Amino acid sequence: RATGRWLTEDEWAVIGATIEALPRETLRDLEYYSRCRWVMALLYLAKLRISEVATTTMGHFHAQVDQGTERWWLIVHGKGQTVRKVAVAPDLLRELMAYRESTGLPRWPSPSETLPLVGRLRQSAKHGDALTVSALHKIVKDVFQRCITHCMSTGNPGLGMRLEQASAHWLRHTGASHLLHAGADVALVRDQLGHASIETTNTYVHSEELQRHDAIAEHHKLRWQEED
């Protein structure tokens, strides 16, 4: 189950602030910042499994025009070789263009591209090669670790300790939870995630937990009087 393995919108904002605080003085710094931002956005907005990030290429992005509107999709081969179309939100499309520009690529991917969704830095001897699942996990863990340091120094130790247990899969859970909380239909979120059943997707619905917590905080008090 996904219970507890997700971030609130405020906590997700802390992750964003941590990424924005990354150094960008050198070309390598700028590339690393861009890659961290792209990886986190991809996991959150596209809700991909990290194994899917490792095996999907830029050529899997494609545009489709219908009724005068251009929409972008990402074709993903998921668990059990099932294929799904992931809707690419405008924010994710902007992050894609920014990441590609940071690596020296044209802003728009072409259907024939075999380049990975996330590649090695340009100064690497293996530039252009896909990152392994282990390397992708390391990028996410590094962002979390920087966030933990930030939280411990700014008076949010609880979040810092929680993030010590966090993984890339938390971002998939977080993206789904935020989408559901914003009012998206559970069946649409199910299809975006590639779940076989709505019951699995329902584990990402947390609004009732928040209401329960707020009600308990307001009404359930110890009510002891301090001795004089």
Coordinates of N, CA and C in Angstrom, one line a residue:
R1 N 0.8 -1.2 0.0 CA 0.0 0.0 0.0 C 0.9 1.3 0.0
A2 N 0.3 2.4 -0.4 CA 1.0 3.6 -0.5 C 0.9 4.5 0.7
T3 N 0.2 4.0 1.7 CA -0.1 4.8 2.9 C 1.2 5.3 3.6
G4 N 1.4 6.6 3.8 CA 2.5 7.1 4.4 C 3.7 7.4 3.5
R5 N 3.7 6.8 2.3 CA 4.8 6.9 1.4 C 4.5 7.9 0.3
W6 N 4.2 9.1 0.7 CA 3.9 10.2 -0.2 C 4.2 11.5 0.5
L7 N 4.2 12.6 -0.2 CA 4.5 13.9 0.4 C 3.3 14.8 0.2
T8 N 3.1 15.7 1.2 CA 2.0 16.7 1.1 C 2.5 17.7 0.1
E9 N 1.6 18.6 -0.3 CA 2.0 19.6 -1.3 C 3.0 20.6 -0.7
D10 N 2.9 20.9 0.6 CA 3.9 21.7 1.2 C 5.3 21.0 1.3
E11 N 5.3 19.7 1.5 CA 6.5 19.0 1.6 C 7.1 18.9 0.2
W12 N 6.3 18.7 -0.8 CA 6.7 18.7 -2.2 C 7.4 20.0 -2.6
A13 N 6.8 21.1 -2.1 CA 7.4 22.4 -2.3 C 8.8 22.6 -1.7
V14 N 9.0 21.9 -0.6 CA 10.4 21.9 0.0 C 11.4 21.2 -0.9
I15 N 10.9 20.1 -1.6 CA 11.8 19.4 -2.5 C 12.1 20.4 -3.7
G16 N 11.1 21.1 -4.2 CA 11.4 22.1 -5.3 C 12.4 23.1 -4.9
A17 N 12.2 23.7 -3.6 CA 13.1 24.7 -3.1 C 14.5 24.2 -3.0
T18 N 14.7 22.9 -2.6 CA 16.0 22.3 -2.5 C 16.7 22.2 -3.8
I19 N 15.9 21.8 -4.8 CA 16.5 21.7 -6.2 C 16.9 23.1 -6.7
E20 N 16.1 24.1 -6.5 CA 16.4 25.4 -7.0 C 17.6 26.0 -6.3
A21 N 17.9 25.5 -5.1 CA 19.1 26.0 -4.4 C 20.4 25.3 -4.8
L22 N 20.3 24.3 -5.7 CA 21.5 23.7 -6.2 C 22.4 24.7 -6.9
P23 N 23.8 24.5 -6.8 CA 24.7 25.5 -7.5 C 24.6 25.4 -9.0
R24 N 24.8 26.5 -9.7 CA 24.7 26.5 -11.2 C 25.8 27.4 -11.7
E25 N 27.0 27.5 -11.0 CA 28.1 28.3 -11.4 C 28.8 27.8 -12.6
T26 N 29.0 26.5 -12.7 CA 29.8 25.9 -13.8 C 28.8 25.1 -14.7
L27 N 29.3 24.8 -15.9 CA 28.5 24.0 -16.8 C 28.1 22.7 -16.2
R28 N 29.0 22.0 -15.5 CA 28.6 20.7 -14.9 C 27.6 20.9 -13.8
D29 N 27.7 22.0 -13.0 CA 26.7 22.3 -12.0 C 25.3 22.5 -12.7
L30 N 25.3 23.3 -13.8 CA 24.0 23.6 -14.5 C 23.4 22.3 -15.0
E31 N 24.2 21.4 -15.6 CA 23.7 20.2 -16.2 C 23.2 19.3 -15.0
Y32 N 23.9 19.3 -13.9 CA 23.4 18.4 -12.8 C 22.1 19.0 -12.2
Y33 N 22.0 20.3 -12.1 CA 20.8 20.9 -11.6 C 19.6 20.5 -12.6
S34 N 19.9 20.7 -13.9 CA 18.8 20.4 -14.9 C 18.4 19.0 -14.8
R35 N 19.4 18.1 -14.7 CA 19.0 16.6 -14.6 C 18.2 16.3 -13.4
C36 N 18.6 16.8 -12.2 CA 17.9 16.6 -11.0 C 16.4 17.1 -11.1
R37 N 16.3 18.3 -11.7 CA 15.0 18.8 -11.8 C 14.1 18.0 -12.8
W38 N 14.7 17.5 -13.9 CA 14.0 16.7 -14.8 C 13.6 15.4 -14.3
V39 N 14.5 14.7 -13.6 CA 14.2 13.4 -13.0 C 13.0 13.5 -12.0
M40 N 13.1 14.5 -11.1 CA 12.0 14.6 -10.1 C 10.7 15.0 -10.8
A41 N 10.7 15.9 -11.8 CA 9.5 16.3 -12.5 C 8.9 15.1 -13.2
L42 N 9.8 14.3 -13.8 CA 9.3 13.1 -14.6 C 8.6 12.1 -13.7
L43 N 9.2 11.8 -12.5 CA 8.6 10.9 -11.6 C 7.3 11.4 -11.0
Y44 N 7.3 12.7 -10.8 CA 6.1 13.2 -10.2 C 4.9 13.5 -11.2
L45 N 5.3 14.1 -12.3 CA 4.2 14.5 -13.2 C 3.8 13.4 -14.2
A46 N 4.8 12.5 -14.6 CA 4.4 11.4 -15.4 C 4.1 10.2 -14.6
K47 N 4.5 10.2 -13.3 CA 4.2 9.1 -12.4 C 4.8 7.8 -12.9
L48 N 6.0 7.8 -13.5 CA 6.6 6.6 -14.0 C 7.3 5.9 -12.8
R49 N 7.4 4.6 -13.0 CA 8.3 3.8 -12.2 C 9.7 4.0 -12.6
I50 N 10.6 4.0 -11.7 CA 12.0 4.3 -12.0 C 12.6 3.3 -13.1
S51 N 12.1 2.1 -13.1 CA 12.5 1.1 -14.1 C 12.0 1.6 -15.5
E52 N 10.9 2.2 -15.5 CA 10.3 2.7 -16.8 C 11.1 3.9 -17.3
V53 N 11.6 4.8 -16.4 CA 12.5 5.9 -16.8 C 13.7 5.3 -17.4
A54 N 14.3 4.3 -16.9 CA 15.5 3.7 -17.4 C 15.4 3.1 -18.8
T55 N 14.2 2.6 -19.1 CA 14.1 1.9 -20.4 C 13.3 2.7 -21.5
T56 N 12.8 3.8 -21.2 CA 12.0 4.6 -22.1 C 12.9 5.6 -22.8
T57 N 12.7 5.8 -24.1 CA 13.6 6.8 -24.9 C 12.8 8.0 -25.2
M58 N 13.6 9.0 -25.7 CA 13.0 10.3 -26.1 C 12.0 10.1 -27.3
G59 N 12.3 9.1 -28.1 CA 11.5 8.8 -29.2 C 10.1 8.3 -28.9
H60 N 9.9 8.0 -27.6 CA 8.5 7.6 -27.1 C 7.6 8.7 -26.9
F61 N 8.1 10.0 -26.9 CA 7.2 11.1 -26.9 C 6.7 11.3 -28.3
H62 N 5.4 11.7 -28.4 CA 4.8 12.0 -29.6 C 3.6 13.0 -29.4
A63 N 3.4 13.8 -30.5 CA 2.3 14.7 -30.4 C 1.1 14.2 -31.3
Q64 N -0.1 14.6 -30.8 CA -1.3 14.2 -31.5 C -2.2 15.4 -31.6
V65 N -2.7 15.8 -32.8 CA -3.6 16.9 -32.9 C -5.0 16.4 -33.1
D66 N -5.9 17.0 -32.3 CA -7.3 16.6 -32.4 C -8.2 17.8 -32.1
Q67 N -9.1 18.1 -33.0 CA -10.0 19.2 -32.8 C -9.2 20.5 -32.6
G68 N -8.1 20.6 -33.4 CA -7.3 21.8 -33.4 C -6.4 22.0 -32.2
T69 N -6.3 21.0 -31.3 CA -5.5 21.1 -30.1 C -4.4 20.0 -30.2
E70 N -3.1 20.5 -30.0 CA -2.0 19.5 -30.0 C -1.8 19.0 -28.5
R71 N -1.8 17.7 -28.4 CA -1.5 17.1 -27.1 C -0.3 16.2 -27.2
W72 N 0.5 16.2 -26.2 CA 1.7 15.3 -26.2 C 1.4 14.1 -25.3
W73 N 2.0 13.0 -25.7 CA 1.9 11.7 -25.0 C 3.2 11.0 -24.9
L74 N 3.4 10.2 -23.9 CA 4.6 9.4 -23.7 C 4.2 7.9 -23.7
I75 N 4.7 7.1 -24.6 CA 4.4 5.7 -24.7 C 5.3 4.9 -23.7
V76 N 4.8 4.2 -22.8 CA 5.6 3.5 -21.8 C 5.3 2.0 -21.8
H77 N 6.3 1.3 -21.7 CA 6.2 -0.2 -21.6 C 6.4 -0.5 -20.1
G78 N 5.3 -0.9 -19.4 CA 5.3 -1.1 -18.0 C 5.5 -2.5 -17.6
K79 N 4.9 -2.8 -16.4 CA 5.0 -4.1 -15.8 C 4.4 -5.1 -16.8
G80 N 5.0 -6.3 -16.9 CA 4.5 -7.3 -17.7 C 4.4 -6.9 -19.2
Q81 N 5.2 -6.0 -19.6 CA 5.3 -5.5 -21.0 C 3.9 -4.9 -21.5
T82 N 3.1 -4.4 -20.5 CA 1.9 -3.7 -20.9 C 2.3 -2.3 -21.4
V83 N 1.6 -1.8 -22.4 CA 1.9 -0.5 -23.0 C 0.8 0.4 -22.6
R84 N 1.2 1.6 -22.2 CA 0.2 2.6 -21.8 C 0.6 4.0 -22.4
K85 N -0.4 4.9 -22.6 CA -0.1 6.2 -23.1 C -0.2 7.1 -21.9
V86 N 0.9 7.8 -21.5 CA 0.9 8.7 -20.4 C 0.7 10.1 -21.0
A87 N -0.4 10.8 -20.4 CA -0.7 12.2 -20.9 C 0.5 13.1 -20.3
V88 N 1.0 13.9 -21.2 CA 2.1 14.8 -20.9 C 1.5 16.1 -20.6
A89 N 1.5 16.5 -19.3 CA 1.0 17.8 -18.9 C 1.9 18.9 -19.4
P90 N 1.3 20.1 -19.6 CA 2.1 21.3 -20.1 C 3.3 21.5 -19.2
D91 N 3.2 21.4 -17.9 CA 4.4 21.6 -17.1 C 5.5 20.6 -17.4
L92 N 5.1 19.4 -17.6 CA 6.1 18.3 -17.9 C 6.8 18.6 -19.3
L93 N 6.0 19.1 -20.2 CA 6.5 19.4 -21.6 C 7.5 20.6 -21.4
R94 N 7.2 21.6 -20.6 CA 8.2 22.6 -20.4 C 9.5 22.1 -19.8
E95 N 9.3 21.2 -18.8 CA 10.5 20.6 -18.2 C 11.3 19.8 -19.2
L96 N 10.7 19.1 -20.1 CA 11.3 18.3 -21.1 C 12.2 19.2 -22.0
M97 N 11.6 20.3 -22.4 CA 12.3 21.3 -23.3 C 13.5 21.9 -22.6
A98 N 13.3 22.3 -21.3 CA 14.4 22.8 -20.6 C 15.5 21.9 -20.4
Y99 N 15.2 20.6 -20.1 CA 16.2 19.6 -19.9 C 17.0 19.3 -21.2
R100 N 16.3 19.2 -22.3 CA 16.9 18.9 -23.6 C 17.8 20.1 -24.0
E101 N 17.4 21.3 -23.8 CA 18.3 22.4 -24.1 C 19.5 22.4 -23.3
S102 N 19.4 22.0 -22.0 CA 20.6 22.0 -21.1 C 21.6 20.9 -21.5
T103 N 21.2 19.9 -22.3 CA 22.1 18.9 -22.8 C 22.5 19.1 -24.3
G104 N 22.1 20.3 -24.8 CA 22.5 20.6 -26.2 C 21.6 20.0 -27.3
L105 N 20.5 19.5 -26.9 CA 19.6 18.8 -27.9 C 18.5 19.9 -28.3
P106 N 17.9 19.6 -29.5 CA 16.8 20.5 -29.9 C 15.6 20.4 -28.9
R107 N 14.8 21.4 -28.8 CA 13.8 21.4 -27.8 C 12.8 20.3 -27.9
W108 N 12.5 19.9 -29.1 CA 11.4 18.9 -29.3 C 12.0 17.6 -29.7
P109 N 11.6 16.5 -29.1 CA 12.1 15.2 -29.5 C 11.4 14.7 -30.7
S110 N 12.2 13.9 -31.5 CA 11.6 13.3 -32.8 C 11.3 11.9 -32.5
P111 N 10.3 11.3 -33.3 CA 9.9 9.9 -33.1 C 11.1 8.9 -33.3
S112 N 12.1 9.3 -34.0 CA 13.2 8.4 -34.4 C 14.3 8.4 -33.3
E113 N 14.2 9.2 -32.3 CA 15.3 9.3 -31.3 C 15.4 8.1 -30.4
T114 N 16.6 7.6 -30.2 CA 16.9 6.5 -29.4 C 17.6 7.0 -28.1
L115 N 17.7 8.3 -27.9 CA 18.4 8.8 -26.7 C 17.5 8.5 -25.5
P116 N 18.1 8.2 -24.3 CA 17.3 7.9 -23.1 C 16.6 9.1 -22.6
L117 N 15.6 8.9 -21.8 CA 14.9 10.0 -21.1 C 15.9 10.8 -20.2
V118 N 16.8 10.0 -19.6 CA 17.8 10.7 -18.7 C 19.1 10.1 -19.1
G119 N 20.0 11.0 -19.5 CA 21.4 10.5 -19.9 C 22.4 10.9 -18.9
R120 N 23.7 10.5 -19.2 CA 24.8 11.0 -18.4 C 25.2 12.4 -18.7
L121 N 25.9 13.0 -17.8 CA 26.3 14.4 -18.1 C 27.3 14.5 -19.3
R122 N 27.3 15.6 -19.9 CA 28.1 15.7 -21.2 C 29.6 15.5 -21.0
Q123 N 30.1 15.8 -19.8 CA 31.5 15.6 -19.5 C 31.9 14.1 -19.2
S124 N 30.8 13.3 -19.2 CA 31.1 11.8 -18.9 C 31.6 11.1 -20.2
A125 N 32.4 10.1 -20.0 CA 32.9 9.4 -21.1 C 31.8 8.6 -21.8
K126 N 30.7 8.4 -21.1 CA 29.6 7.6 -21.7 C 28.4 8.5 -21.9
H127 N 28.7 9.8 -22.2 CA 27.6 10.7 -22.5 C 26.6 10.2 -23.6
G128 N 25.4 10.3 -23.3 CA 24.4 9.8 -24.2 C 23.8 8.4 -23.8
D129 N 24.6 7.7 -23.0 CA 24.1 6.4 -22.5 C 23.0 6.5 -21.5
A130 N 22.1 5.6 -21.5 CA 21.0 5.6 -20.5 C 21.6 5.3 -19.1
L131 N 21.0 6.0 -18.1 CA 21.4 5.7 -16.7 C 20.7 4.4 -16.2
T132 N 21.4 3.7 -15.4 CA 20.9 2.5 -14.8 C 19.8 2.8 -13.8
V133 N 19.0 1.9 -13.4 CA 18.1 2.1 -12.3 C 18.8 2.5 -11.0
S134 N 19.9 1.9 -10.8 CA 20.7 2.3 -9.6 C 21.2 3.7 -9.6
A135 N 21.7 4.2 -10.8 CA 22.1 5.5 -11.0 C 21.0 6.5 -10.8
L136 N 19.8 6.2 -11.3 CA 18.6 7.0 -11.1 C 18.2 7.1 -9.7
H137 N 18.3 6.0 -9.0 CA 18.0 6.0 -7.5 C 18.9 7.0 -6.8
K138 N 20.2 6.9 -7.2 CA 21.2 7.8 -6.6 C 20.9 9.2 -6.7
I139 N 20.4 9.6 -7.9 CA 20.1 11.0 -8.1 C 19.0 11.5 -7.2
V140 N 17.9 10.6 -7.1 CA 16.8 10.9 -6.2 C 17.2 11.0 -4.8
K141 N 18.0 10.0 -4.4 CA 18.5 10.0 -3.0 C 19.4 11.2 -2.7
D142 N 20.1 11.7 -3.6 CA 21.0 12.9 -3.4 C 20.1 14.1 -3.2
V143 N 19.0 14.2 -4.0 CA 18.1 15.3 -3.8 C 17.4 15.2 -2.4
F144 N 17.0 14.0 -2.0 CA 16.4 13.9 -0.7 C 17.4 14.2 0.4
Q145 N 18.6 13.8 0.2 CA 19.6 14.0 1.2 C 19.9 15.5 1.4
R146 N 19.9 16.2 0.3 CA 20.1 17.7 0.4 C 18.9 18.3 1.1
C147 N 17.7 17.8 0.8 CA 16.5 18.3 1.4 C 16.5 18.0 2.9
I148 N 17.0 16.8 3.3 CA 17.1 16.5 4.7 C 18.0 17.5 5.5
T149 N 19.1 17.8 4.9 CA 20.1 18.8 5.5 C 19.4 20.1 5.6
H150 N 18.7 20.5 4.6 CA 17.9 21.8 4.6 C 16.9 21.8 5.7
C151 N 16.1 20.7 5.9 CA 15.1 20.6 6.9 C 15.6 20.6 8.3
M152 N 16.7 20.0 8.5 CA 17.3 19.9 9.8 C 17.9 21.3 10.2
S153 N 18.2 22.1 9.3 CA 18.8 23.4 9.6 C 17.8 24.5 9.6
T154 N 16.5 24.2 9.2 CA 15.5 25.3 9.2 C 14.3 24.9 10.0
G155 N 14.5 24.0 11.0 CA 13.4 23.8 12.0 C 12.3 22.8 11.5
N156 N 12.7 21.9 10.5 CA 11.7 20.9 10.1 C 12.3 19.5 10.2
P157 N 12.7 19.1 11.5 CA 13.4 17.8 11.6 C 12.5 16.6 11.3
G158 N 11.2 16.8 11.6 CA 10.2 15.7 11.3 C 10.2 15.3 9.8
L159 N 10.1 16.3 9.0 CA 10.2 16.0 7.5 C 11.5 15.4 7.1
G160 N 12.6 16.0 7.7 CA 13.9 15.5 7.4 C 14.1 14.0 7.8
M161 N 13.5 13.6 8.9 CA 13.6 12.2 9.3 C 12.7 11.3 8.4
R162 N 11.6 11.9 8.0 CA 10.7 11.1 7.1 C 11.4 10.9 5.7
L163 N 12.1 11.9 5.3 CA 12.7 11.7 4.0 C 13.9 10.8 4.0
E164 N 14.4 10.5 5.2 CA 15.4 9.5 5.2 C 14.9 8.1 4.7
Q165 N 13.6 7.9 4.8 CA 13.0 6.6 4.4 C 12.5 6.7 2.9
A166 N 12.5 7.9 2.3 CA 11.9 8.1 1.1 C 12.6 7.5 -0.1
S167 N 11.9 7.2 -1.1 CA 12.5 6.6 -2.3 C 11.9 7.2 -3.6
A168 N 12.3 6.8 -4.7 CA 11.8 7.3 -6.0 C 10.3 7.0 -6.1
H169 N 9.9 5.9 -5.6 CA 8.5 5.5 -5.7 C 7.6 6.4 -5.0
W170 N 8.1 7.1 -3.9 CA 7.3 8.1 -3.2 C 6.8 9.2 -4.2
L171 N 7.6 9.5 -5.2 CA 7.2 10.6 -6.1 C 6.0 10.2 -7.0
R172 N 6.0 8.9 -7.4 CA 4.9 8.4 -8.1 C 3.6 8.4 -7.3
H173 N 3.7 8.0 -6.0 CA 2.6 8.1 -5.1 C 2.2 9.5 -4.8
T174 N 3.1 10.4 -4.7 CA 2.8 11.8 -4.4 C 2.1 12.4 -5.6
G175 N 2.6 12.2 -6.8 CA 1.9 12.8 -8.0 C 0.5 12.3 -8.1
A176 N 0.3 11.0 -7.8 CA -1.1 10.4 -7.9 C -2.0 11.0 -6.8
S177 N -1.5 11.1 -5.6 CA -2.3 11.6 -4.5 C -2.7 13.1 -4.7
H178 N -1.7 13.9 -5.2 CA -2.0 15.3 -5.5 C -3.1 15.4 -6.6
L179 N -2.9 14.6 -7.6 CA -3.9 14.6 -8.7 C -5.3 14.3 -8.3
L180 N -5.4 13.2 -7.4 CA -6.7 12.8 -6.9 C -7.3 13.9 -6.0
H181 N -6.4 14.5 -5.1 CA -6.8 15.5 -4.2 C -7.4 16.8 -5.0
A182 N -6.8 17.0 -6.2 CA -7.2 18.1 -7.0 C -8.6 17.9 -7.7
G183 N -9.1 16.7 -7.6 CA -10.4 16.3 -8.1 C -10.4 15.5 -9.4
A184 N -9.2 15.0 -9.8 CA -9.2 14.1 -11.0 C -9.9 12.8 -10.7
D185 N -10.6 12.3 -11.8 CA -11.3 11.1 -11.6 C -10.4 9.9 -11.4
V186 N -10.7 9.0 -10.5 CA -9.9 8.0 -10.1 C -9.6 7.0 -11.3
A187 N -10.5 6.9 -12.2 CA -10.3 6.0 -13.3 C -9.2 6.6 -14.3
L188 N -9.2 7.9 -14.4 CA -8.2 8.5 -15.3 C -6.8 8.4 -14.6
V189 N -6.8 8.6 -13.3 CA -5.5 8.4 -12.6 C -5.0 7.0 -12.7
R190 N -5.9 6.0 -12.6 CA -5.6 4.6 -12.8 C -4.9 4.4 -14.1
D191 N -5.5 4.9 -15.2 CA -4.9 4.7 -16.5 C -3.6 5.4 -16.7
Q192 N -3.4 6.5 -16.1 CA -2.1 7.3 -16.1 C -1.0 6.5 -15.4
L193 N -1.4 5.8 -14.3 CA -0.4 5.0 -13.5 C -0.2 3.7 -14.1
G194 N -1.1 3.2 -14.9 CA -1.0 1.8 -15.5 C -1.4 0.7 -14.5
H195 N -2.3 1.1 -13.5 CA -2.8 0.1 -12.6 C -3.9 -0.8 -13.3
A196 N -3.9 -2.0 -12.8 CA -4.9 -3.0 -13.3 C -6.3 -2.7 -12.8
S197 N -6.3 -2.1 -11.6 CA -7.7 -2.0 -10.9 C -7.7 -0.6 -10.2
I198 N -8.9 -0.1 -10.0 CA -9.1 1.1 -9.3 C -8.8 0.9 -7.8
E199 N -9.0 -0.3 -7.3 CA -8.7 -0.5 -5.9 C -7.2 -0.2 -5.5
T200 N -6.3 -0.5 -6.5 CA -4.9 -0.1 -6.2 C -4.7 1.4 -6.2
T201 N -5.4 2.1 -7.1 CA -5.3 3.6 -7.2 C -5.9 4.2 -6.0
N202 N -6.9 3.6 -5.4 CA -7.6 4.2 -4.2 C -6.7 4.3 -3.0
T203 N -5.6 3.5 -3.0 CA -4.7 3.6 -1.9 C -4.0 4.9 -1.8
Y204 N -4.1 5.7 -2.9 CA -3.4 7.0 -3.0 C -4.3 8.2 -2.6
V205 N -5.6 7.8 -2.1 CA -6.5 8.9 -1.7 C -6.3 9.1 -0.2
H206 N -5.9 10.4 0.1 CA -5.5 10.7 1.5 C -6.3 11.8 2.1
S207 N -7.3 12.4 1.4 CA -8.0 13.5 1.9 C -8.8 13.2 3.2
E208 N -9.3 12.0 3.3 CA -10.1 11.6 4.5 C -9.1 11.5 5.7
E209 N -7.9 11.1 5.5 CA -6.9 11.0 6.6 C -6.6 12.4 7.1
L210 N -6.5 13.4 6.2 CA -6.2 14.7 6.6 C -7.3 15.3 7.4
Q211 N -8.6 15.1 6.9 CA -9.7 15.6 7.6 C -9.8 15.0 9.0
R212 N -9.5 13.7 9.1 CA -9.6 13.0 10.4 C -8.5 13.6 11.4
H213 N -7.3 13.8 10.8 CA -6.3 14.4 11.7 C -6.6 15.8 12.2
D214 N -7.2 16.6 11.3 CA -7.6 18.0 11.7 C -8.7 18.0 12.7
A215 N -9.6 17.0 12.6 CA -10.7 17.0 13.5 C -10.2 16.5 14.9
I216 N -9.3 15.6 14.9 CA -8.8 15.1 16.2 C -8.0 16.2 16.9
A217 N -7.2 16.9 16.1 CA -6.4 18.0 16.6 C -7.2 19.1 17.2
E218 N -8.4 19.4 16.7 CA -9.3 20.4 17.2 C -10.1 20.0 18.4
H219 N -10.5 18.8 18.4 CA -11.5 18.4 19.5 C -10.9 17.4 20.5
H220 N -9.8 16.8 20.3 CA -9.3 15.7 21.2 C -8.1 16.3 22.0
K221 N -8.4 16.9 23.1 CA -7.4 17.5 23.9 C -7.2 16.8 25.3
L222 N -6.0 17.0 25.9 CA -5.8 16.3 27.1 C -6.6 17.0 28.3
R223 N -6.6 18.3 28.2 CA -7.4 19.1 29.2 C -7.0 19.0 30.6
W224 N -5.7 18.7 30.9 CA -5.2 18.6 32.2 C -4.9 20.1 32.6
Q225 N -5.1 20.4 33.9 CA -4.7 21.7 34.4 C -3.3 21.6 35.1
E226 N -2.5 22.6 34.8 CA -1.2 22.6 35.5 C -1.4 22.9 37.0
E227 N -0.6 22.3 37.8 CA -0.6 22.6 39.2 C 0.0 23.9 39.5
D228 N -0.6 24.7 40.5 CA 0.0 26.0 40.8 C 1.3 25.8 41.6

